Short mmCIF file of C-alpha atoms and ligand atoms in Angstrom, two decimals:
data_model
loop_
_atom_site.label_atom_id
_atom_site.label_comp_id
_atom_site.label_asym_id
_atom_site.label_seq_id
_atom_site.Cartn_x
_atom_site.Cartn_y
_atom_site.Cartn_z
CA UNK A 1 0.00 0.00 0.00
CA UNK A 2 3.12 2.52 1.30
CA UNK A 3 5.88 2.94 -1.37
CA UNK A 4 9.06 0.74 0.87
CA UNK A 5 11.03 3.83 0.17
CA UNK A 6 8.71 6.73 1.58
CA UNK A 7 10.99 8.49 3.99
CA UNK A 8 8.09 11.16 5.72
CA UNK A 9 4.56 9.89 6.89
CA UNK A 10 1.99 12.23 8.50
CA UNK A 11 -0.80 11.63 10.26
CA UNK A 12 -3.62 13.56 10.44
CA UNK A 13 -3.93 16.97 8.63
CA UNK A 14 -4.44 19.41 11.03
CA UNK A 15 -2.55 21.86 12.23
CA UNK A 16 0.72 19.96 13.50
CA UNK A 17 0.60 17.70 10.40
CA UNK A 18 0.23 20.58 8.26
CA UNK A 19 3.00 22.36 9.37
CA UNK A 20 5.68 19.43 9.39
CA UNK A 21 4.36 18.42 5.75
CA UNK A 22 4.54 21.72 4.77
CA UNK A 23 8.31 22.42 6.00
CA UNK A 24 9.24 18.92 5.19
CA UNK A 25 8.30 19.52 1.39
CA UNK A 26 9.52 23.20 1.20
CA UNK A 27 12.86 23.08 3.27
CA UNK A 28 13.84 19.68 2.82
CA UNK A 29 12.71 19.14 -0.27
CA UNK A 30 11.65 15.44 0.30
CA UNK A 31 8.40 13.76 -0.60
CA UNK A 32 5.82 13.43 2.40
CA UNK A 33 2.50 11.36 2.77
CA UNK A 34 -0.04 13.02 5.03
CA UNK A 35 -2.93 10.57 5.64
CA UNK A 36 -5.90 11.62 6.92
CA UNK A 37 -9.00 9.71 8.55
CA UNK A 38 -11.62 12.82 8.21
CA UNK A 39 -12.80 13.60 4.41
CA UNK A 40 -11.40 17.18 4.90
CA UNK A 41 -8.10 18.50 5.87
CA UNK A 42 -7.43 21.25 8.29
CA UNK A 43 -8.00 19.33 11.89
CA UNK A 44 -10.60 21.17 14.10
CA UNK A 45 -10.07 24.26 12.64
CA UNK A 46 -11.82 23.45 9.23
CA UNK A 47 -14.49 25.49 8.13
CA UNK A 48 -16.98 25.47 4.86
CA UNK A 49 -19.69 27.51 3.35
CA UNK A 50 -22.80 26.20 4.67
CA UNK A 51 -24.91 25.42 0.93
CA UNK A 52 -27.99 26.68 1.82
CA UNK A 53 -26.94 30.24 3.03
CA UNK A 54 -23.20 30.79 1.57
CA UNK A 55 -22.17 31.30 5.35
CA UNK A 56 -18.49 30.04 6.39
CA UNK A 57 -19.31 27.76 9.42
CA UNK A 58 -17.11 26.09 11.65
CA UNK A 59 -17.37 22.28 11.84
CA UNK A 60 -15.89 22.13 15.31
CA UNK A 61 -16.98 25.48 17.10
CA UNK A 62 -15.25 28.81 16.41
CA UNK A 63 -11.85 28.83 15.61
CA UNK A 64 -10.54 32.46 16.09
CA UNK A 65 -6.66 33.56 14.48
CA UNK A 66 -4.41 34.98 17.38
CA UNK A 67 -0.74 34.72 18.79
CA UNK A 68 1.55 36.90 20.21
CA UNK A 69 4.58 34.57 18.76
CA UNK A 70 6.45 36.71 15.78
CA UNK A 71 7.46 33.82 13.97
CA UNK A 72 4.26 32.05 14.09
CA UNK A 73 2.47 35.28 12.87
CA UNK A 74 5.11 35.52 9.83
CA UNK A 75 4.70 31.84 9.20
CA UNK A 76 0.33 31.94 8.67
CA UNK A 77 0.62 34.63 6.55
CA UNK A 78 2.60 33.07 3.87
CA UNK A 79 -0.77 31.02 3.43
CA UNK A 80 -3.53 33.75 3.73
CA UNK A 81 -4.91 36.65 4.42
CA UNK A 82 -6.50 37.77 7.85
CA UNK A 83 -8.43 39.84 8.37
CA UNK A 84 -8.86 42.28 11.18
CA UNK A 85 -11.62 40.80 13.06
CA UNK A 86 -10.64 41.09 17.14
CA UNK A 87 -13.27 38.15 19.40
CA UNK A 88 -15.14 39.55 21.52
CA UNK A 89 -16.94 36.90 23.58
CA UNK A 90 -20.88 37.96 26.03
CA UNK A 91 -21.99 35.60 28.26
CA UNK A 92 -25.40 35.24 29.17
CA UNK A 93 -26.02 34.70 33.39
CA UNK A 94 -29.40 34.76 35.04
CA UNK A 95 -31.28 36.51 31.41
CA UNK A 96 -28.71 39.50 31.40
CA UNK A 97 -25.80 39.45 29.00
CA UNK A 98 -22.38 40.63 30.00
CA UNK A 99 -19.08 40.54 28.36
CA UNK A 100 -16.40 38.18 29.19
CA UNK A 101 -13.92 38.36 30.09
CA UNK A 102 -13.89 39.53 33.75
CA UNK A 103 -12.89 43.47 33.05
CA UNK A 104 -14.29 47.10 34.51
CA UNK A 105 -17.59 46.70 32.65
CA UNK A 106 -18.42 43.20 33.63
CA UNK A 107 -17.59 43.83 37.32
CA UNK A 108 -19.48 47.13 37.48
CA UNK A 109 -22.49 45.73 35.58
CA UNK A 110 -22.77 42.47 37.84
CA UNK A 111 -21.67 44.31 41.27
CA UNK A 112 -23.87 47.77 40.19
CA UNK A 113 -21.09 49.77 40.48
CA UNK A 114 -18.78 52.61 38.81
CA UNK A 115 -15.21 51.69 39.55
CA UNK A 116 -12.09 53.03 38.41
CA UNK A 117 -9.11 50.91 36.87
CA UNK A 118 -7.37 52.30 40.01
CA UNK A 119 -9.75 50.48 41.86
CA UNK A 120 -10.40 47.64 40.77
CA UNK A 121 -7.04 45.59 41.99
CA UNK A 122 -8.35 46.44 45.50
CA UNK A 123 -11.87 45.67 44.88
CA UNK A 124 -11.05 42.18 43.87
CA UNK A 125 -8.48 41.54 46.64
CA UNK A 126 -10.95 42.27 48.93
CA UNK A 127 -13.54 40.27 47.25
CA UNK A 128 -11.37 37.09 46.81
CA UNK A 129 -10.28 37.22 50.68
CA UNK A 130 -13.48 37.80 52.06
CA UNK A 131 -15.11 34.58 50.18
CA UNK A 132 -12.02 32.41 50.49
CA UNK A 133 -10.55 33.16 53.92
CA UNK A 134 -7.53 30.82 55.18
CA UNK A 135 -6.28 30.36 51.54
CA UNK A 136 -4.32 34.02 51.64
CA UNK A 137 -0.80 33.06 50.50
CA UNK A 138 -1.20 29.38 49.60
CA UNK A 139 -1.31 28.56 46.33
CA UNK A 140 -4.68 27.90 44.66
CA UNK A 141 -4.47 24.03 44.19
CA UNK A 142 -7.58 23.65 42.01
CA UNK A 143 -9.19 25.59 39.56
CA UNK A 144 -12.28 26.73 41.87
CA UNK A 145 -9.57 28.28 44.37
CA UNK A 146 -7.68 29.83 40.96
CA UNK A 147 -10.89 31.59 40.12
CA UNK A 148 -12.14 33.00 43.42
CA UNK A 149 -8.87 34.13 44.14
CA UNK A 150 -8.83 35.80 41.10
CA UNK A 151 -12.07 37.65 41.09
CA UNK A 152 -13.80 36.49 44.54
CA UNK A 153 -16.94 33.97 44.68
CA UNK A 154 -20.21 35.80 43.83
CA UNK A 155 -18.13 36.59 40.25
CA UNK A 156 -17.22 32.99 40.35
CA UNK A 157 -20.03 31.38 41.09
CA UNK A 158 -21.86 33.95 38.37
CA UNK A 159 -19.61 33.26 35.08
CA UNK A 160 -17.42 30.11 36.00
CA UNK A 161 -18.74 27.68 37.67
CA UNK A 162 -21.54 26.57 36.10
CA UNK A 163 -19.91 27.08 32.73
CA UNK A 164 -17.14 25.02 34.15
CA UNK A 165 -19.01 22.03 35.21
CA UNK A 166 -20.38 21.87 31.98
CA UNK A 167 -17.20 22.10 29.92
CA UNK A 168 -15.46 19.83 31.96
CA UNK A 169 -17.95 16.97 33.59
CA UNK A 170 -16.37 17.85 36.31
CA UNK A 171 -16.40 20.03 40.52
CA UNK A 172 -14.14 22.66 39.16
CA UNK A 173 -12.13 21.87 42.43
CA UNK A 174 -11.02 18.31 40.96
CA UNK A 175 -9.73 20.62 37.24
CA UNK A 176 -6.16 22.25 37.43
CA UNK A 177 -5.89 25.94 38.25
CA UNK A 178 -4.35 26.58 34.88
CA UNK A 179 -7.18 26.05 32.59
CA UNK A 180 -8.88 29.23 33.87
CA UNK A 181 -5.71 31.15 33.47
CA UNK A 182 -6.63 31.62 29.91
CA UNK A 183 -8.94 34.05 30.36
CA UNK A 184 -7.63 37.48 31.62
CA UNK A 185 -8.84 39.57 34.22
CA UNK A 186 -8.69 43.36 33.29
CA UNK A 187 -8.37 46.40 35.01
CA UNK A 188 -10.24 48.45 31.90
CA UNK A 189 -13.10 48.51 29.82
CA UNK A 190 -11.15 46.53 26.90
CA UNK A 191 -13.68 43.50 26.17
CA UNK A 192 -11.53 41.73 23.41
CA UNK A 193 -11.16 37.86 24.59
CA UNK A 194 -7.55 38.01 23.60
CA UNK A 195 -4.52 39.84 24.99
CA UNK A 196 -2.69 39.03 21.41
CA UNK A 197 -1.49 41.88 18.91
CA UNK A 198 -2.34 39.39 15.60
CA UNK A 199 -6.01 38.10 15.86
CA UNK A 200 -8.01 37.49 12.45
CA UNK A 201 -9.83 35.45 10.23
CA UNK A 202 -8.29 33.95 7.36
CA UNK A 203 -9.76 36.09 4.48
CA UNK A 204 -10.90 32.90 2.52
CA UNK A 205 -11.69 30.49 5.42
CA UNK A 206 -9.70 27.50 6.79
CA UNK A 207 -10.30 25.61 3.93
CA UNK A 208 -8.55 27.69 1.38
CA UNK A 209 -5.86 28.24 3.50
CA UNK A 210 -4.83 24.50 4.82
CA UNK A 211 -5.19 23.82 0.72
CA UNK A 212 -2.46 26.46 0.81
CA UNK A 213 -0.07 24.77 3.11
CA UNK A 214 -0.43 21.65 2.00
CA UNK A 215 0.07 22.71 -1.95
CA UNK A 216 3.53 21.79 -2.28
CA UNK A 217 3.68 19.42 -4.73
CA UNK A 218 6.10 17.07 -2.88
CA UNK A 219 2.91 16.79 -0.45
CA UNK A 220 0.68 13.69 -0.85
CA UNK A 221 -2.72 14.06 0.88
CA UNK A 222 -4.57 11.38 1.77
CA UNK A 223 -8.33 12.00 3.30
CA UNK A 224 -10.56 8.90 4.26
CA UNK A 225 -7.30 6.67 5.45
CA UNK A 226 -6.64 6.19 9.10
CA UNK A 227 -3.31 5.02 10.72
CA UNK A 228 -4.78 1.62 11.42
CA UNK A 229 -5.54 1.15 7.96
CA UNK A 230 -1.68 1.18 6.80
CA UNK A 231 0.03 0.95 10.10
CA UNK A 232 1.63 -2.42 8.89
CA UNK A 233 3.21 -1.35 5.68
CA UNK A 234 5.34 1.70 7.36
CA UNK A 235 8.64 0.94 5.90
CA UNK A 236 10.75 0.86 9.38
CA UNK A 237 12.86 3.58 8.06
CA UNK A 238 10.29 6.11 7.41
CA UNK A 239 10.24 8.75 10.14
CA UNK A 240 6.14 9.11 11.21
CA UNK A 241 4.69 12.43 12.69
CA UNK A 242 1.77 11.24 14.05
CA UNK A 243 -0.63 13.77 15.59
CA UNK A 244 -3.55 10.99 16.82
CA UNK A 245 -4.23 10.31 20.48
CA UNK A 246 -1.29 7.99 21.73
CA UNK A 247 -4.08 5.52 23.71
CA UNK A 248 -5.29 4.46 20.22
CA UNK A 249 -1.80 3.71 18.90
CA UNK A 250 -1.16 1.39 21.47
CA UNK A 251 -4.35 -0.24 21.38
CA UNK A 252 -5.80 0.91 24.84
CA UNK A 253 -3.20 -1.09 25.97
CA UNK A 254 -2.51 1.24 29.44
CA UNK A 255 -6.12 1.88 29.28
CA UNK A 256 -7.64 4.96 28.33
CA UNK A 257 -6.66 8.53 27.72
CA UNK A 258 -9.97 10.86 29.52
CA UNK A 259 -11.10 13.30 26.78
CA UNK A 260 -14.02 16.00 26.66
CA UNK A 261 -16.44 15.70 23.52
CA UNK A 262 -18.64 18.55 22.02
CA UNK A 263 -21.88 18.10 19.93
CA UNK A 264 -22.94 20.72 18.16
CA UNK A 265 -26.69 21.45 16.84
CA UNK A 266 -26.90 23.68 13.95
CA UNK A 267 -30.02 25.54 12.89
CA UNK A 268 -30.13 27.75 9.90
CA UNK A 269 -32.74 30.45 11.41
CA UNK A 270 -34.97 32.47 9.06
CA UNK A 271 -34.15 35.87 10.08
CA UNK A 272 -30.51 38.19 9.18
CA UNK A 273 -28.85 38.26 12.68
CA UNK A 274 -30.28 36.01 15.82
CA UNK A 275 -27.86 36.64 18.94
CA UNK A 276 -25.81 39.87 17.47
CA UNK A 277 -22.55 38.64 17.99
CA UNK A 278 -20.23 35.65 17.06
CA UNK A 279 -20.04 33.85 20.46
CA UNK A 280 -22.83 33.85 23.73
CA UNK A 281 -21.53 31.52 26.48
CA UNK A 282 -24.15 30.18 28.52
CA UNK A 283 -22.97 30.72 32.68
CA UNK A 284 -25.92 29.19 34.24
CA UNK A 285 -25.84 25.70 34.85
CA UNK A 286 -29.10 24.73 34.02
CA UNK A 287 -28.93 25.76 30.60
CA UNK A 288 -27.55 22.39 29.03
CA UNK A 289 -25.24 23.98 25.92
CA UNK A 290 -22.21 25.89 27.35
CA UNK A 291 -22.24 28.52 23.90
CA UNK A 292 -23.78 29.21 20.47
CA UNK A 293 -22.04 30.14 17.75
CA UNK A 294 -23.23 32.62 15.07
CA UNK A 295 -21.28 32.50 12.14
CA UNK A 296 -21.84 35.55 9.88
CA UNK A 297 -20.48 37.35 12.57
CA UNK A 298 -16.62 35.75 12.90
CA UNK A 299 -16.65 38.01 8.50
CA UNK A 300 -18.28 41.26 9.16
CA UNK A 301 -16.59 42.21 5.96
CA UNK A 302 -18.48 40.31 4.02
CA UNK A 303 -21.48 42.13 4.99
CA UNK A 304 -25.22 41.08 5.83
CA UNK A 305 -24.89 37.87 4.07
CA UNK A 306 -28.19 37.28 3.45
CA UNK A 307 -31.63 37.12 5.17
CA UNK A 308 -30.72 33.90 7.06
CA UNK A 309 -28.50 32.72 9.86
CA UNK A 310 -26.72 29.85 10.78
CA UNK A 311 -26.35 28.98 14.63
CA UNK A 312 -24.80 26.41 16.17
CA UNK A 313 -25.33 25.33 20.46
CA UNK A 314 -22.02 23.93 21.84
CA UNK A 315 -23.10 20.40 24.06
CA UNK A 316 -20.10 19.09 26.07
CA UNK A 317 -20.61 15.60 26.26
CA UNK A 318 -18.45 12.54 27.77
CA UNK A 319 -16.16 10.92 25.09
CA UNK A 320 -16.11 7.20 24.53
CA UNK A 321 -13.89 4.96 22.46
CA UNK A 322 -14.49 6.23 18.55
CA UNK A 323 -16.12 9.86 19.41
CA UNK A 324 -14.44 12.91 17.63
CA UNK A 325 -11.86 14.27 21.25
CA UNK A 326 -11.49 17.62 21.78
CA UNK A 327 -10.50 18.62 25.36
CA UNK A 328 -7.83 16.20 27.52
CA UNK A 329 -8.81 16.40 30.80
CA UNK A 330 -5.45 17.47 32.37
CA UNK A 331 -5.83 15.71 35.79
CA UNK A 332 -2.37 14.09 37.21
CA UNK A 333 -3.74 10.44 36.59
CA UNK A 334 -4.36 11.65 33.18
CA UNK A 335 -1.07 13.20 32.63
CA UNK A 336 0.68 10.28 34.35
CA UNK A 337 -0.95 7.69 31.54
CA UNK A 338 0.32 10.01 28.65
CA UNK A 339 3.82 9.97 30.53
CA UNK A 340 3.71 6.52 30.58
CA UNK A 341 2.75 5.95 26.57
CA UNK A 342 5.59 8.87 25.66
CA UNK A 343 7.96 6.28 27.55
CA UNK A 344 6.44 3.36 25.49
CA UNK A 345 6.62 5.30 22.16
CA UNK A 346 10.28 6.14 22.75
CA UNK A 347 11.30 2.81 23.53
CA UNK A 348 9.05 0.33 21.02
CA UNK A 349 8.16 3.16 18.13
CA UNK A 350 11.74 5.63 17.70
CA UNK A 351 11.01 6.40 14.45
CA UNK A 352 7.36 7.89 15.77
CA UNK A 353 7.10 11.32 17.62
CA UNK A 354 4.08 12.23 18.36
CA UNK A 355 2.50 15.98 19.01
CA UNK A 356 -0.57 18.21 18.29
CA UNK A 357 -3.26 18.43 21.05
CA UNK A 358 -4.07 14.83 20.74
CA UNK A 359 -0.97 13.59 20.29
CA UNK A 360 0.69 15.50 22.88
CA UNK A 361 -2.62 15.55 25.42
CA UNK A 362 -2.18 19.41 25.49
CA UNK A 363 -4.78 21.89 25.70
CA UNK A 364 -2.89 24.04 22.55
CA UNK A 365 -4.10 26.74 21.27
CA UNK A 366 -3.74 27.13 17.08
CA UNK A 367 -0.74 29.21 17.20
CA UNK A 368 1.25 26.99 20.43
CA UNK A 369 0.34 23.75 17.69
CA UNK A 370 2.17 26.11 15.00
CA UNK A 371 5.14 27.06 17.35
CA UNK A 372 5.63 23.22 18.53
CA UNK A 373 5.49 21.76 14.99
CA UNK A 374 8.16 24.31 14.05
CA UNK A 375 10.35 23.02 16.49
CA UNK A 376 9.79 19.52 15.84
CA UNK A 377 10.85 20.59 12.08
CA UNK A 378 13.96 21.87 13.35
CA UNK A 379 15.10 18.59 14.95
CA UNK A 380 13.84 16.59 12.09
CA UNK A 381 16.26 18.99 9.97
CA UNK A 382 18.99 18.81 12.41
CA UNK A 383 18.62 14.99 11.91
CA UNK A 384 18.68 14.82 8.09
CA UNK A 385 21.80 17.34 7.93
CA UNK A 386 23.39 15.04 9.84
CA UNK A 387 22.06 11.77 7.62
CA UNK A 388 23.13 13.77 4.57
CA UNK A 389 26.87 14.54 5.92
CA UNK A 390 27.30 10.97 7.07
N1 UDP B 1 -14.73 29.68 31.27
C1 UDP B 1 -15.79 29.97 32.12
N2 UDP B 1 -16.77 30.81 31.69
C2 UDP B 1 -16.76 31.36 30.46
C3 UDP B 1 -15.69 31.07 29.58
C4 UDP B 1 -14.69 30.21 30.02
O1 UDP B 1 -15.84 29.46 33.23
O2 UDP B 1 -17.68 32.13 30.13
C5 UDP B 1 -13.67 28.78 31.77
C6 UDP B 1 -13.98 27.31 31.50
O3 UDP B 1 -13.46 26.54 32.57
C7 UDP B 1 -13.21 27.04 30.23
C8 UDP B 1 -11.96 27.89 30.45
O4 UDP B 1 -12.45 29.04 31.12
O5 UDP B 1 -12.89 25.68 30.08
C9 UDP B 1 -11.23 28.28 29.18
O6 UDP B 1 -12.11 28.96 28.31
P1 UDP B 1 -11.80 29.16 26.75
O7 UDP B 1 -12.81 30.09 26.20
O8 UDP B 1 -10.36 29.52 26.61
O9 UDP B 1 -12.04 27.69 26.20
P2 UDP B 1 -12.01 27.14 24.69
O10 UDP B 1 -12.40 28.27 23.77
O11 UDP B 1 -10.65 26.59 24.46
O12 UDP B 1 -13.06 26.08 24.74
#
């Protein structure tokens, strides 16, 4: 099925893959399979123009453009456009909307009052101590103590709790403190969701610009073939950049990798805009979806785009064996399983390495998955200079 003399094999074209074919191709001017098990390239990012309405949707939730990483922002570019679109993200608690995240207008809105960026530091000192006393000066060991000590409980329990829970399945005191260090808190009224300077849409969509990337024509793309469908007929001397949960490649073998799913239900709705923006989280916990997605929104240069939109409600769901994973759950047992497949993959599979969000179990953003594949490429090159001067 494999040529016995293929020398690069990716799997899965996303992000990771796309980047490593992409460099392999261009800078070391060697042939490279990607395979693919989805029907479309482009990961979780990928986006298409719904047929009905002409709208660019987003298979797997919005995917937003935006790093703070020079060489990552120099690298996109080379395969499109963006355009200037900054995400700003409301959030819908109790039937008001506020925006998110936590800055001077969603404290003053929630709390009813007109503070100053001078004050706000203070305010939220004193809020975090007085509804988490004993924890002063000890680190926050799970994300519930992270957030109140952040922004203090009735803020918590407001915009991040229930939301949390939902996400994750899970008490937000058994998630790490990290994951809510994502969002800022701000001293101003700046409600962009990002602290980056480059944020954008690709001008064209995903689509056009992952056919970009992977246009070389040393690239080989593959969709509709999974690993386990050629995994025997890997010549052992081809090196494999495999971007697929490591659990699977080993057969479940150490048992199984936790993961959060999404489902998303998508409604084309007969009238131009339906929540006015491009993302409404959903705080309260009784409302089952955790967000909806409007579309249109994410290219307000394209205009109205028609009479209809296109929504889509963000369900969290448990993932089993076979479901589509988005999230790893980044408890220590979880982290101490992947540890213990990286050790298996460097000792029975050295001509594997293994990366992306799946393949690494890390909660990466688009532009961190840029930023790692680049410096997988530069050991992979540092490996075939040496191959080629021996
Ligand atoms: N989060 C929250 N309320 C919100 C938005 C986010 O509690 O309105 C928390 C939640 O725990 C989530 C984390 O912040 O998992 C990170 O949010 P982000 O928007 O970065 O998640 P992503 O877009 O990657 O799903």
């Amino acid at each position: 099925m494999l040529s016995g003399d293929l020398k690069y094999l990716v799997v899965g074209a996303g992000l990771w893959g796309g980047v490593l074919a992409e460099r392999i191709a261009s800078v070391l001017e060697r042939p490279v399979l990607v395979i693919e098990k989805r029907a479309h390239t482009g990961g979780n990012c990928h986006s298409a123009l719904e047929p009905d309405t002409g709208i660019e949707c987003h298979a797997y939730g919005t995917h937003v453009f935006h790093t703070s990483i020079p060489r990552v922002w120099e690298y996109v570019n080379r395969f499109t456009q963006f355009t200037s679109y900054r995400h700003k993200v409301l959030t819908e608690h109790r039937g008001r909307v506020y925006p998110m995240p936590i800055g001077l207008a969603a404290v003053n809105m929630f709390h009813g009052l007109n503070l100053r960026p001078r004050e706000m530091a203070g305010f939220l000192r004193r809020e975090a101590a007085a509804h988490a006393p004993g924890t002063d000066g000890g680190e926050p060991a799970n994300l519930e103590e992270k957030a109140v000590s952040l922004i203090g409980r009735p803020l918590y329990e407001a915009f991040i709790k229930g939301y949390t829970q939902k996400q994750w399945g899970k008490d937000p005191k058994e998630l790490p403190a990290d994951i809510i260090t994502r969002l800022p808190v701000r001293s101003d009224y700046n409600t962009d969701y990002f602290n980056d300077p480059w944020q954008g849409m690709p001008l064209r969509g995903y689509a056009a610009m992952f056919d970009e990337l992977f246009r070389h024509p040393l690239i080989e793309t593959r969709t509709g073939l999974a690993w386990a469908d050629i995994a025997g007929s890997v010549p052992p001397s081809c090196a494999v950049l495999y971007s697929g949960p490591l659990d699977e490649l080993f057969g479940y073998a150490l048992g199984a990798l936790e993961w959060r799913g999404l489902r998303f239900e998508r409604d084309i709705l007969p009238w131009p805009d339906a929540q006015g923006t491009a993302v409404l989280n959903q705080a309260d916990v009784e409302i089952p979806w955790t967000r909806s997605h409007e579309f249109k929104h994410l290219h307000p240069e394209r205009g109205r785009q028609g009479d209809k939109t296109v929504v889509a409600r963000e369900y969290p769901r448990a993932c089993q064996r076979g479901d589509e994973p988005y999230y790893p759950v980044n408890t220590t047992p979880n982290q101490a399983l992947q540890g213990e497949y990286q050790a298996r993959l460097a000792a029975e599979m050295p001509n594997v390495t293994a990366g992306g969000r799946l393949g690494g179990y890390r909660y990466l953003d688009m532009d961190k998955t840029i930023d790692d594949a680049l410096a997988v490429f530069e050991k992979l090159r540092a490996r075939e200079n040496r191959g080629r001067a021996a």
